[in-house]
Coordinates of C-alpha atoms and ligand atoms in Angstrom, one line a residue:
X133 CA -4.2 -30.5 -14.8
X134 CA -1.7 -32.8 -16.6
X135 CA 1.5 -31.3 -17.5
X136 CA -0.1 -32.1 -21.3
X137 CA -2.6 -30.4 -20.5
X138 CA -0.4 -27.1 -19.0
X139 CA 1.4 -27.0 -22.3
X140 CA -1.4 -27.3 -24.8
X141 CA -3.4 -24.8 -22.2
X142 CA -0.2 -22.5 -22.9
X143 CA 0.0 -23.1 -26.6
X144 CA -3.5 -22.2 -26.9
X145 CA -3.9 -19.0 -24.3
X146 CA -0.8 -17.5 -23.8
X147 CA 1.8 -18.1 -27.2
X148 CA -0.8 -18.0 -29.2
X149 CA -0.4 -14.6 -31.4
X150 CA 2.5 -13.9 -29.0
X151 CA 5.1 -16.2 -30.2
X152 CA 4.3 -18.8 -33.3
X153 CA 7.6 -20.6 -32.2
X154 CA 6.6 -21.1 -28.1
X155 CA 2.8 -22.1 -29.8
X156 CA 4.7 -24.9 -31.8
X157 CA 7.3 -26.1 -29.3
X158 CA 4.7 -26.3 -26.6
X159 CA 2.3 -28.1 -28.3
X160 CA 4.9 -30.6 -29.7
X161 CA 6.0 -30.8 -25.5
X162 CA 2.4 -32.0 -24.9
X163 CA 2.4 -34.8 -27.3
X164 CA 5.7 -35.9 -26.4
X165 CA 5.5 -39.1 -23.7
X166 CA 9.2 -38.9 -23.4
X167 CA 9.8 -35.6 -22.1
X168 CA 6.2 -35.3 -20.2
X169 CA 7.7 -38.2 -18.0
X170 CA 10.7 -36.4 -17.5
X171 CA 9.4 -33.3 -16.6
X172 CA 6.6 -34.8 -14.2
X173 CA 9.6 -36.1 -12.4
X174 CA 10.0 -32.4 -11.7
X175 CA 8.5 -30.4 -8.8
X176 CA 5.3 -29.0 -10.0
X177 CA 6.6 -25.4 -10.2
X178 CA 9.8 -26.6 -12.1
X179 CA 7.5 -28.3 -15.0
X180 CA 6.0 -24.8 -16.4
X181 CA 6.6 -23.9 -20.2
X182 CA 8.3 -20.9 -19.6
X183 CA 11.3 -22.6 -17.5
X184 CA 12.4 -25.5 -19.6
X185 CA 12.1 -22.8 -23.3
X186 CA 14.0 -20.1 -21.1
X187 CA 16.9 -22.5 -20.2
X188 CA 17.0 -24.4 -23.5
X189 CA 17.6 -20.4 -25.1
X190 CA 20.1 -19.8 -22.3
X191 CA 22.4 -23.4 -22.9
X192 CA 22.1 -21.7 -26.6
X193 CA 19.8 -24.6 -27.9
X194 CA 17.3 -24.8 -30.3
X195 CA 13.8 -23.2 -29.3
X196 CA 12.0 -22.0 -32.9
X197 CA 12.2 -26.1 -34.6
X198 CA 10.3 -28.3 -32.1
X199 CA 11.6 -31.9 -33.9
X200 CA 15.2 -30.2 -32.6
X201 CA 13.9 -28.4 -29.3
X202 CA 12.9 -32.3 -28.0
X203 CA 16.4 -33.5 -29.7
X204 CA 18.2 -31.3 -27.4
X205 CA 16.7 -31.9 -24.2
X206 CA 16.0 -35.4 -24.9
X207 CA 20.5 -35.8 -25.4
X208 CA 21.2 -32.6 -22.8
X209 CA 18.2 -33.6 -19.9
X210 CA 21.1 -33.8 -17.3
X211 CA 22.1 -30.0 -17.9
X212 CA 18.7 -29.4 -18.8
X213 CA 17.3 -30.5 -15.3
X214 CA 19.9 -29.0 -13.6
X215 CA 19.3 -25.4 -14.6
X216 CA 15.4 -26.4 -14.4
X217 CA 16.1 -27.0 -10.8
X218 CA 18.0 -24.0 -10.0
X219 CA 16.8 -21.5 -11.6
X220 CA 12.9 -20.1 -11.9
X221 CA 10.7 -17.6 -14.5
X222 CA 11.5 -14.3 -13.1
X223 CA 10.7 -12.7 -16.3
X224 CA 10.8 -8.6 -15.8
X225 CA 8.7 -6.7 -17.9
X226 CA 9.8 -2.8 -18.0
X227 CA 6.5 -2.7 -20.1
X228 CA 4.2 -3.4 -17.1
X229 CA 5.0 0.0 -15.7
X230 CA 2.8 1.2 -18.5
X231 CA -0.3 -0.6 -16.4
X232 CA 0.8 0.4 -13.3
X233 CA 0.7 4.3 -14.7
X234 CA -3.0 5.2 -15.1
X235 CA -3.2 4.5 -10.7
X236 CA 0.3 5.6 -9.7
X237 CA -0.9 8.5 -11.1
X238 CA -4.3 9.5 -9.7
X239 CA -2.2 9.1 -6.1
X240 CA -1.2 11.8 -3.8
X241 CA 2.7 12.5 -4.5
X242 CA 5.3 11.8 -3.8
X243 CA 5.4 8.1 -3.6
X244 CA 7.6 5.5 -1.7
X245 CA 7.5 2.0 -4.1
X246 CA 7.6 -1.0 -2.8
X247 CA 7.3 -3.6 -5.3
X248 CA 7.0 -7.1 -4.0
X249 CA 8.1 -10.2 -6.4
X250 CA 10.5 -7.2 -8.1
X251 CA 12.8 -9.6 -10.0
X252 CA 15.3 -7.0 -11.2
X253 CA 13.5 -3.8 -10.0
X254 CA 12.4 -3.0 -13.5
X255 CA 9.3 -2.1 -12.7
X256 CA 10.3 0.5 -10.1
X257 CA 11.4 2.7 -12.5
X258 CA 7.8 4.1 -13.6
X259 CA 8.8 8.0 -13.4
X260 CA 12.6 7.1 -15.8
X261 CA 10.3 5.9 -18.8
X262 CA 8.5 7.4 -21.6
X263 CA 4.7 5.8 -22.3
X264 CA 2.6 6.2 -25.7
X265 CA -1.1 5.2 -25.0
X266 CA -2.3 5.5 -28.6
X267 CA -1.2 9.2 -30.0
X268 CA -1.3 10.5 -26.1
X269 CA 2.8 10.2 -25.1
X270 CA 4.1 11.5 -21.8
X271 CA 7.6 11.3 -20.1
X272 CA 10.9 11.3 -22.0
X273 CA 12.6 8.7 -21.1
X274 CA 13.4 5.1 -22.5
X275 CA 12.3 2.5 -23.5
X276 CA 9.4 4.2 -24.8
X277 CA 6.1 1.7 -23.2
X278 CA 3.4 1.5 -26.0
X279 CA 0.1 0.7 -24.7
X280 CA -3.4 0.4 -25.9
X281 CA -6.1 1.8 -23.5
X282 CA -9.7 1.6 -23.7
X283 CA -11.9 3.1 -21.1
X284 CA -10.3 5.4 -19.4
X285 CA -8.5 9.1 -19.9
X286 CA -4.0 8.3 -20.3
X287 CA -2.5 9.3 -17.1
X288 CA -1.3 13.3 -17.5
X289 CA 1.9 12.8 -15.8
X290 CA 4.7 10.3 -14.4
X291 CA 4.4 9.6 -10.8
X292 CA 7.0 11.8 -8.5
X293 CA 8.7 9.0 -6.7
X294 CA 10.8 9.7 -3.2
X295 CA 11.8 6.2 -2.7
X296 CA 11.8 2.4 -4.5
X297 CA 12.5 -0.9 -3.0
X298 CA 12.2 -4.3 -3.9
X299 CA 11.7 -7.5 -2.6
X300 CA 12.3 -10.8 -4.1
X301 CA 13.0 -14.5 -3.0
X302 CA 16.1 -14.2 -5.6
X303 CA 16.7 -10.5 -6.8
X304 CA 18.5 -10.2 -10.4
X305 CA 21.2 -7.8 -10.7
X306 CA 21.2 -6.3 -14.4
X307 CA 25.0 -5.4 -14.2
X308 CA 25.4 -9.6 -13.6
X309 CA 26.3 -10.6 -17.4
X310 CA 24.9 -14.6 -16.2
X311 CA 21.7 -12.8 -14.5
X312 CA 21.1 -10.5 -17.6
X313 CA 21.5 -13.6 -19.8
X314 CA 18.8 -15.4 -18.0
X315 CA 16.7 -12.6 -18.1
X316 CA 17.1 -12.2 -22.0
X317 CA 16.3 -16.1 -22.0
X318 CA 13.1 -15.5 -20.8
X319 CA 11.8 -13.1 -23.6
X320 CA 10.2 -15.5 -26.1
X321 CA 12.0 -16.1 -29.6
X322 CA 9.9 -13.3 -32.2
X323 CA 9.9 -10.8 -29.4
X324 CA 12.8 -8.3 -30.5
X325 CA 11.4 -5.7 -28.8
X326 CA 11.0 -6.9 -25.4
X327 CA 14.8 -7.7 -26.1
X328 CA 15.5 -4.2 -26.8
X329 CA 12.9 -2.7 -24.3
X330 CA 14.7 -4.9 -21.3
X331 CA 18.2 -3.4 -22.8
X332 CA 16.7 -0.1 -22.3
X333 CA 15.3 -0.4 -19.0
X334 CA 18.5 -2.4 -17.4
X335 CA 20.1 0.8 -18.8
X336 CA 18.3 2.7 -16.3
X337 CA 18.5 0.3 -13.4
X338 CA 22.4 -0.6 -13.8
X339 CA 22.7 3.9 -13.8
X340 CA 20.4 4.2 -10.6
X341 CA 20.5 0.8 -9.2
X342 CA 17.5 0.0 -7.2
X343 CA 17.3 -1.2 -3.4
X344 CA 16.1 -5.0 -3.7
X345 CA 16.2 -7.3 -0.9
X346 CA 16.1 -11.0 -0.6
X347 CA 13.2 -12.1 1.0
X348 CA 9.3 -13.0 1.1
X349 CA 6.6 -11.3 0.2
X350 CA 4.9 -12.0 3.8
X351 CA 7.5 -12.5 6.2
X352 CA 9.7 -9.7 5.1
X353 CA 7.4 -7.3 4.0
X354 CA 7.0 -5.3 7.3
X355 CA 10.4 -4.7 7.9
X356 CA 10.9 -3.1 3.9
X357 CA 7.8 -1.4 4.4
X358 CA 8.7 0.4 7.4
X359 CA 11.8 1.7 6.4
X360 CA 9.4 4.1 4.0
X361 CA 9.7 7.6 3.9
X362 CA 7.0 9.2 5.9
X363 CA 5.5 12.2 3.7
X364 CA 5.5 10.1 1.1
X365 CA 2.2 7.5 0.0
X366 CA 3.8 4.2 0.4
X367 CA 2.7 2.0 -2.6
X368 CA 2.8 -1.6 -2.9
X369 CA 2.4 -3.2 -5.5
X370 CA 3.2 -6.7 -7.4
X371 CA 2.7 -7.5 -11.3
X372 CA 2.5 -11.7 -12.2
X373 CA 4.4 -12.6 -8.7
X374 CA 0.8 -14.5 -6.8
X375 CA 0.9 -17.3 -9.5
X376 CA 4.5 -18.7 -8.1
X377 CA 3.2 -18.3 -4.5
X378 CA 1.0 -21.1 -2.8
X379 CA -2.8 -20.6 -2.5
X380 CA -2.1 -20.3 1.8
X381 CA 0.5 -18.0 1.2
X382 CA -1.1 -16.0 -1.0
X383 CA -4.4 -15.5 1.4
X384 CA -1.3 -14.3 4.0
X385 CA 0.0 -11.8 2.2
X386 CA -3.7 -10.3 1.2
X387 CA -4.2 -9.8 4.7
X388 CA -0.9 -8.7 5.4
X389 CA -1.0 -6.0 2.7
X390 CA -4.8 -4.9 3.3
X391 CA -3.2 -4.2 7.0
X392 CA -0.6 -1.7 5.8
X393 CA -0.6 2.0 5.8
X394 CA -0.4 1.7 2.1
X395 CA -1.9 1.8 -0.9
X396 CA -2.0 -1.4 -2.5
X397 CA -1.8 -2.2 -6.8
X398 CA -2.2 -5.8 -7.9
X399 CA -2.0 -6.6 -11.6
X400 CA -2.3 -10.8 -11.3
X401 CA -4.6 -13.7 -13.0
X402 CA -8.3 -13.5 -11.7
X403 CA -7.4 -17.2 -10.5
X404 CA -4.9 -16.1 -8.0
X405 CA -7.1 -13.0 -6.7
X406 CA -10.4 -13.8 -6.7
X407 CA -12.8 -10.9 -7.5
X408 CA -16.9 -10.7 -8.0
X409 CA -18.6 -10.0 -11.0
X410 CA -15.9 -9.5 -13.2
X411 CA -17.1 -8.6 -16.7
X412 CA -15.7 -10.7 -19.3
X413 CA -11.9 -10.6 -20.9
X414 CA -11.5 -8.5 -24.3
X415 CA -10.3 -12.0 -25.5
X416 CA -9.5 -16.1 -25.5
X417 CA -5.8 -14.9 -24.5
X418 CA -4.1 -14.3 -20.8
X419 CA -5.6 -11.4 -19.0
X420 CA -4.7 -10.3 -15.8
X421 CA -6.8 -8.1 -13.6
X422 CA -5.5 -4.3 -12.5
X423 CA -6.9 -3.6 -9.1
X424 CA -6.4 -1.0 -6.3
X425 CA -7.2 -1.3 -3.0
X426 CA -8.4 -5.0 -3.7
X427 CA -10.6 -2.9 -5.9
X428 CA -10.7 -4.3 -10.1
X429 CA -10.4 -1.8 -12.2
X430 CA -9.5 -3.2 -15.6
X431 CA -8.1 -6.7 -17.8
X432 CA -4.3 -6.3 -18.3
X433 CA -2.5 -7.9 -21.4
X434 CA 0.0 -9.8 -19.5
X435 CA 3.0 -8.3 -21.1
X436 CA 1.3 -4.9 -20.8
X437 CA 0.5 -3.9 -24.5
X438 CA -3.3 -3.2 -23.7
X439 CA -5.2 -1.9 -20.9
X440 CA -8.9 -2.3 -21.1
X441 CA -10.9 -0.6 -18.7
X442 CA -14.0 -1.7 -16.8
X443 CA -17.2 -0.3 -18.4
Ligands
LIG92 C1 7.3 -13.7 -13.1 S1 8.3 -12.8 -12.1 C2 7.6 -11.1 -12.3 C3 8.6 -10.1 -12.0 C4 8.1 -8.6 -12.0 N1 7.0 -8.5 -11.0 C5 7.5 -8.3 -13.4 O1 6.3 -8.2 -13.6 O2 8.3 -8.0 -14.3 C6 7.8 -13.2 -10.4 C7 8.8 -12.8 -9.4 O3 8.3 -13.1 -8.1 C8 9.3 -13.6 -7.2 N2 8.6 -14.3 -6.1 C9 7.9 -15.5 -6.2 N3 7.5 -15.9 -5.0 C10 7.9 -14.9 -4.1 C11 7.8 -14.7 -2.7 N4 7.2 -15.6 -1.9 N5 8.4 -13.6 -2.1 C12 9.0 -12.7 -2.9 N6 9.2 -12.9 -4.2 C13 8.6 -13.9 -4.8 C14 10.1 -14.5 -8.1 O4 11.4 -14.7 -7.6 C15 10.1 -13.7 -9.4 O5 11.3 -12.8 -9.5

């Protein structure tokens, strides 16, 4: 696929009643010659959407006027490329925890988490939030995770959890002011709420902060997964992490993980774990598939706002 292509693919599946501004500035990207060269100049993983919007919000740039957005990078590309370069989508979404629930919680308790790809540990908080699935609300903590579910019963309770750990090639720290900033840079511009969700959930994290180790989801898995409690069911799990791994390594850590004494949750794009006969997506826009075990259960709104469950 042409990096053209990638942004009018991301204009069109993922911004696309997410965020008018991202839908505009992406498409604009994709019929710009100028900034397409510079960005192909780019390692393939550093010429994503996501990256180049997320730093042009974090230099304080413009990123809701796409005549302006290719202004500023066209006079800034030095400092533009530079923080392209060193820095990468690690985007944490408190709100996945709200697709995580409906499995955590059919699980024998307690459990020891181990998320893989954990960013900031956000998502290892699932028994700390409070989750509405239409009228059906349980838990009393915030943010409060809204969540639209079709096709299966809410989840009664919030998961009783002995132990969390992380892992991640660069692990965020909430209580950094520069990583919190990135992290705020990668919510897109409309999304006010994700803003004040992640303010609620690095709340939690900065009070409790969670164990998060820098490493790889294959080669330092073992180690992190052995320090587990025993009397506890050791869960794995990763939410949009397999997309920024390559295909090889990917196929490694399946194997690795289906070799554990764990249970093992996956919410990622069908085209980074393949599963038969999936029925179709609820829609044209980015779903992920929920799965157990290697098992699919149900499509995932990728910000986790719906939940619909296989028939
Ligand atoms: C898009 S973020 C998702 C973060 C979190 N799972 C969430 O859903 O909010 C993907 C994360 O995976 C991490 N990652 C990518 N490749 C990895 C690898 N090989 N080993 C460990 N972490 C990795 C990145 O550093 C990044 O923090």
């Amino acid at each position: 696929m042409t990096t053209a292509m990638t942004y009018a693919e991301f204009a069109a599946r993922e911004a696309a009643g997410e965020s008018p501004a991202y839908e505009q500035l992406a498409t604009a990207v994709s019929h710009d010659a100028r900034l397409l060269a510079r960005l192909d100049t780019l390692p393939a993983a550093k010429r994503q959407p996501n990256l180049i919007f997320a730093v042009v919000q974090f230099l304080g740039g413009p990123v809701t006027d796409p005549a302006a957005f290719l202004e500023f990078t066209a006079a800034n590309w030095s400092v533009v490329e530079e923080h392209i370069r060193a820095r990468a989508t690690q985007t944490n979404e408190p709100a996945r925890c709200a697709l995580l629930l409906p499995v955590l919680a059919t699980l024998p308790q307690p459990l020891a988490l181990l998320e893989v790809g954990a960013s900031a540990g956000l998502n290892l908080f699932p028994d700390r939030y409070a989750y509405r699935y239409g009228e059906h609300r349980i838990g009393d903590g915030e943010p409060v995770l809204d969540c639209t579910l079709t096709g299966a019963a809410p989840p009664d309770r919030v998961p009783e959890v002995a132990w969390r750990a992380g892992l991640d090639l660069n692990p965020l720290d909430v209580t950094d002011p520069a990583d919190a900033r990135w992290l705020q840079a990668l919510i897109w511009p409309e999304q006010e709420h994700r803003r004040a969700r992640l303010r609620a959930a690095a709340r939690v994290a900065a009070a409790d902060p969670p164990h998060l180790v820098r490493g790889d989801l294959v080669d330092d898995l073992p180690a992190l997964a052995a320090q587990a409690p025993a009397g506890a069911t050791l869960v794995v799990f990763h939410t949009s992490v397999l997309y920024q791994v390559p295909a090889a390594r990917r196929q490694a850590f399946i194997d690795l993980v289906r070799g554990l004494p764990a249970h093992w949750i996956a919410v990622e794009n069908p085209s980074v774990i393949a599963h038969d006969n999936l029925p179709n997506p609820p829609g044209e826009t980015l779903h992920n598939v929920l799965s157990l075990d290697g098992k699919p259960l149900a499509w995932a709104r990728a910000h986790g706002d719906a939940l619909t469950w296989f028939g």
